[in-house]
Coordinates of C-alpha atoms and ligand atoms in Angstrom, one line a residue:
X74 CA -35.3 -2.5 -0.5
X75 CA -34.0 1.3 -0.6
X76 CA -31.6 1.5 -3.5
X77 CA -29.1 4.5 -3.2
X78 CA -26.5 5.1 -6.2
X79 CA -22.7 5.1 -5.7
X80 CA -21.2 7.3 -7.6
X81 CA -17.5 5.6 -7.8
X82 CA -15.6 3.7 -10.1
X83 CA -13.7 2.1 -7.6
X84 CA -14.7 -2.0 -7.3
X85 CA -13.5 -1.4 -3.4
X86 CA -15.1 1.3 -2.0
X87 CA -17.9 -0.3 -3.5
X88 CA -17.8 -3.7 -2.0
X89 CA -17.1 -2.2 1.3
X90 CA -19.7 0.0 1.2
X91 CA -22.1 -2.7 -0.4
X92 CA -20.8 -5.0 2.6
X93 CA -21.6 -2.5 5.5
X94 CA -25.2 -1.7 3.9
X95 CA -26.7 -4.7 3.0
X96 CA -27.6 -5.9 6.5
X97 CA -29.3 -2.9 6.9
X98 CA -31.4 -3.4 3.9
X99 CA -30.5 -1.3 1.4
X100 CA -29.3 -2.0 -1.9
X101 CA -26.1 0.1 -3.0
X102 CA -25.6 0.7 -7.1
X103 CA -22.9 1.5 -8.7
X104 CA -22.6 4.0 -11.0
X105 CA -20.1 5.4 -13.4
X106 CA -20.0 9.0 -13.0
X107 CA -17.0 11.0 -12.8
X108 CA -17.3 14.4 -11.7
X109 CA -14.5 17.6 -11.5
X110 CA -12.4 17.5 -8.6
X111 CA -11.9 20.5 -6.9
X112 CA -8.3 21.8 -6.0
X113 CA -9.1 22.9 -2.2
X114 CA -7.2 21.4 1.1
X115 CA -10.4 20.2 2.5
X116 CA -12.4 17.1 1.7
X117 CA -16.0 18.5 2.4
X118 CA -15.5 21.0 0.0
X119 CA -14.4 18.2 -2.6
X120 CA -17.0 16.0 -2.2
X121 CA -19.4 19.3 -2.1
X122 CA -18.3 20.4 -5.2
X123 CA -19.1 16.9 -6.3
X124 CA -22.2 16.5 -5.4
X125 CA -23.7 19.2 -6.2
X126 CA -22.2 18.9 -9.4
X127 CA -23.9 15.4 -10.0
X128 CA -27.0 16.7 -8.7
X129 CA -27.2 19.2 -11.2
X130 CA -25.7 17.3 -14.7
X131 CA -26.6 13.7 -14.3
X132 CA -29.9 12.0 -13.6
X133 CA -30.6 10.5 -10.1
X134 CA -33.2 7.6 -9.2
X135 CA -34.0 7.9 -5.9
X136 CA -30.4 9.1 -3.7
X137 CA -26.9 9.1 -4.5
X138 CA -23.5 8.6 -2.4
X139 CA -20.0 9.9 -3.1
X140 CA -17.1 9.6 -0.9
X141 CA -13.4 11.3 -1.0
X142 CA -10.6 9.9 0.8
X143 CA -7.3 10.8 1.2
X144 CA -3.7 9.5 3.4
X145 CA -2.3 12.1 5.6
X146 CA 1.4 11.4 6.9
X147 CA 2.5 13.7 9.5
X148 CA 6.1 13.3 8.5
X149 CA 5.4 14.7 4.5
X150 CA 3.6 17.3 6.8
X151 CA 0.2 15.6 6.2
X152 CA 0.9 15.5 2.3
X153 CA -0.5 13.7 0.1
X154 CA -3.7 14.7 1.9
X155 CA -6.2 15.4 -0.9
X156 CA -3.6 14.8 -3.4
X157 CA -3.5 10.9 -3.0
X158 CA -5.1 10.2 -6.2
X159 CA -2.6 11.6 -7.7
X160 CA 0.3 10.8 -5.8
X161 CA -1.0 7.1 -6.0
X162 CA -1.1 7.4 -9.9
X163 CA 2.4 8.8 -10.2
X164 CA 4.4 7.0 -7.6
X165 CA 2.2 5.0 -5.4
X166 CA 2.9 3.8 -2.0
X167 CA 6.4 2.8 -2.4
X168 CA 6.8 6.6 -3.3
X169 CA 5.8 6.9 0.6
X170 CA 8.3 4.1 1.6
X171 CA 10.8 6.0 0.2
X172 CA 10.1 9.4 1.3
X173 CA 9.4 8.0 4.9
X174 CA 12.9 6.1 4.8
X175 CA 15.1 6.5 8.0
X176 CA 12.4 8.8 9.2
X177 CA 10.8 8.1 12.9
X178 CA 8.0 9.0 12.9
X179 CA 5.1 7.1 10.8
X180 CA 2.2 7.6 11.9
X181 CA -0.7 9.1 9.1
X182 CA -4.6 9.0 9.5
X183 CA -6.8 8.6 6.1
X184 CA -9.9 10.1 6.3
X185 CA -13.0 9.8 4.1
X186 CA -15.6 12.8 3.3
X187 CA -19.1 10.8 2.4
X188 CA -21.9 13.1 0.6
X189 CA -25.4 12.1 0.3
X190 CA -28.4 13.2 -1.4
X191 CA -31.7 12.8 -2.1
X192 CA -33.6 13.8 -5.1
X193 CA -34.8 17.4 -4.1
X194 CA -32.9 17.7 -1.1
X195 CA -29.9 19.3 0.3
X196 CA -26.6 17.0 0.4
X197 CA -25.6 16.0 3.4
X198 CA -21.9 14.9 4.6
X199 CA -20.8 12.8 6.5
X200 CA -16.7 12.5 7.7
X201 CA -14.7 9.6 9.2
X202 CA -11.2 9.6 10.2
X203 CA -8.7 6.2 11.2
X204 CA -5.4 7.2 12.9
X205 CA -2.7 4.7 12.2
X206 CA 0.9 4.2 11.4
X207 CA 2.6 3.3 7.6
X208 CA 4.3 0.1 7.8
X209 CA 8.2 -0.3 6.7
X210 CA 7.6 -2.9 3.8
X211 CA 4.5 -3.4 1.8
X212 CA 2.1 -6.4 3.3
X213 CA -1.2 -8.0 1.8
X214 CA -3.1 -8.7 -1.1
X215 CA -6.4 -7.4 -0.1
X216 CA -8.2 -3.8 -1.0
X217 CA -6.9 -1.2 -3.1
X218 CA -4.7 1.7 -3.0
X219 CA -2.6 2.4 0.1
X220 CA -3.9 -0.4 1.8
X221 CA -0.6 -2.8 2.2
X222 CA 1.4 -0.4 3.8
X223 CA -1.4 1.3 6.3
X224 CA -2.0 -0.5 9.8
X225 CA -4.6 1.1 11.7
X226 CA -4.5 2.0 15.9
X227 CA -4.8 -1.1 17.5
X228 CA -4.4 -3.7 15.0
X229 CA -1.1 -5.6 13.8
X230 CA -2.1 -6.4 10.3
X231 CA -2.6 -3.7 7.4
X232 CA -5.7 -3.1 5.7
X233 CA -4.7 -5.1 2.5
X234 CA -4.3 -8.0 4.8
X235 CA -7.9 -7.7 6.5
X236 CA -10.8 -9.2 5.0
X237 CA -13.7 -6.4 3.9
X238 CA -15.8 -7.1 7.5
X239 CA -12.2 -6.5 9.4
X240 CA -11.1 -3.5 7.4
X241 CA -14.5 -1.9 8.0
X242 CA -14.1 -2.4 12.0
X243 CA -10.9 0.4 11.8
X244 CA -11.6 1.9 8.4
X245 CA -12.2 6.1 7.8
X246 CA -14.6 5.2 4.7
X247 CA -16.6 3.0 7.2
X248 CA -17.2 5.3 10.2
X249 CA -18.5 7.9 8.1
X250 CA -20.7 5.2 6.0
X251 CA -21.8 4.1 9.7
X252 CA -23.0 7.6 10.9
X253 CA -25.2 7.8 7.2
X254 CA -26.5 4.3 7.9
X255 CA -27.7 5.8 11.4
X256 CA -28.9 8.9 9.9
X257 CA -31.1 6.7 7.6
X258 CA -32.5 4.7 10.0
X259 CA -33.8 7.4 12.2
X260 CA -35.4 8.7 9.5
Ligands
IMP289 P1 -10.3 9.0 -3.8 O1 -11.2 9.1 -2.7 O2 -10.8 7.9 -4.8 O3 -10.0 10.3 -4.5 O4 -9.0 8.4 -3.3 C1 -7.7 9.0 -3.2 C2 -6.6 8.0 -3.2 O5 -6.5 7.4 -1.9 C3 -6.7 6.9 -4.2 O6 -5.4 6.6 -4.7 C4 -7.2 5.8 -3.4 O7 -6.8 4.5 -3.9 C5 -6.6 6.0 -2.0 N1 -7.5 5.5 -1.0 C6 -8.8 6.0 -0.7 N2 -9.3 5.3 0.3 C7 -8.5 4.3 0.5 C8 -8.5 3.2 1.4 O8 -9.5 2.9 2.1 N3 -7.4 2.4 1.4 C9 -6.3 2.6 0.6 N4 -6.2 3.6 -0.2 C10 -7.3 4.5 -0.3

């Protein structure tokens, strides 16, 4: 079985990465690396920085994966965007209840930046977006993060109240995982 590290110290991107992968035979690790964040507007060049960052200071096995996310919401003109750690830390999704509050329009898309590499190669990226809308009131126990109060195109529930295999039908983090999983198995 291939093992590829994860680079994440977040228990749910984990699972749901470990959950899409392991039917395709490989074997996902974490592994507890933080690395600077860039301050840029764009995701690539977050998880860029990352990687190459890792790459260079920290010793790999075989491959490694990051990932960056972040919730855009068209009515905060697409903020928090790359900000949504922080956001999440300070006020967390009821901060986006309230700021969306009498407001019509709620629709938002998170999107996920996934970088790979391989010991002595070039990274590689791989990007995945879900369109969606926020709900009005928190709902769901499942996930993490701004999962109870994002329902994705074409469902009725919000994340937080999918199971793992559900969320990854809809989710950003898993259709860029899926194009990675294809790249790999082409190789
Ligand atoms: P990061 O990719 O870990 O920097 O995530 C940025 C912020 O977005 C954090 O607060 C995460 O909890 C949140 N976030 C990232 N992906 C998801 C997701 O799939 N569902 C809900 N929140 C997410």
């Amino acid at each position: 079985m291939k093992k590829i590290q994860f680079g994440t110290s977040n228990p749910g991107k984990l699972l749901e990465t470990q959950k899409l992968f392991a039917p395709l035979g490989f074997e996902i690790e974490q592994v507890h690396i933080s690395y600077p964040e860039l301050q840029s507007s764009d995701l690539e060049e977050v998880a860029s920085f990352g990687i190459n960052w890792i790459m260079k200071e920290k010793k790999i096995e075989e491959a490694v994966i990051i990932e960056d996310a972040g919730l855009f919401v068209s009515a905060l003109n697409n903020y928090p965007g790359v900000f949504s750690k922080h956001f999440f830390v300070t006020i967390g999704f009821d901060g986006i209840l309230r700021l969306l509050k009498g407001k019509e329009d709620r629709s938002a898309y998170f999107e996920s930046c996934v970088a790979y590499c391989e010991k002595g190669s070039e990274p590689l990226f791989f990007k995945g977006r879900v369109d969606g809308t926020i709900a009005i009131m928190p709902r769901g126990h499942h996930g993490f993060g701004y999962d109870p109060i994002f329902i994705p195109k074409g469902a009725e529930k919000t994340f937080a109240e999918m199971e793992i295999e559900e969320k990854n039908k809809h989710s950003h983090r898993a259709i860029a995982l899926r194009q990675l999983a294809e790249f790999l198995s082409n190789k």
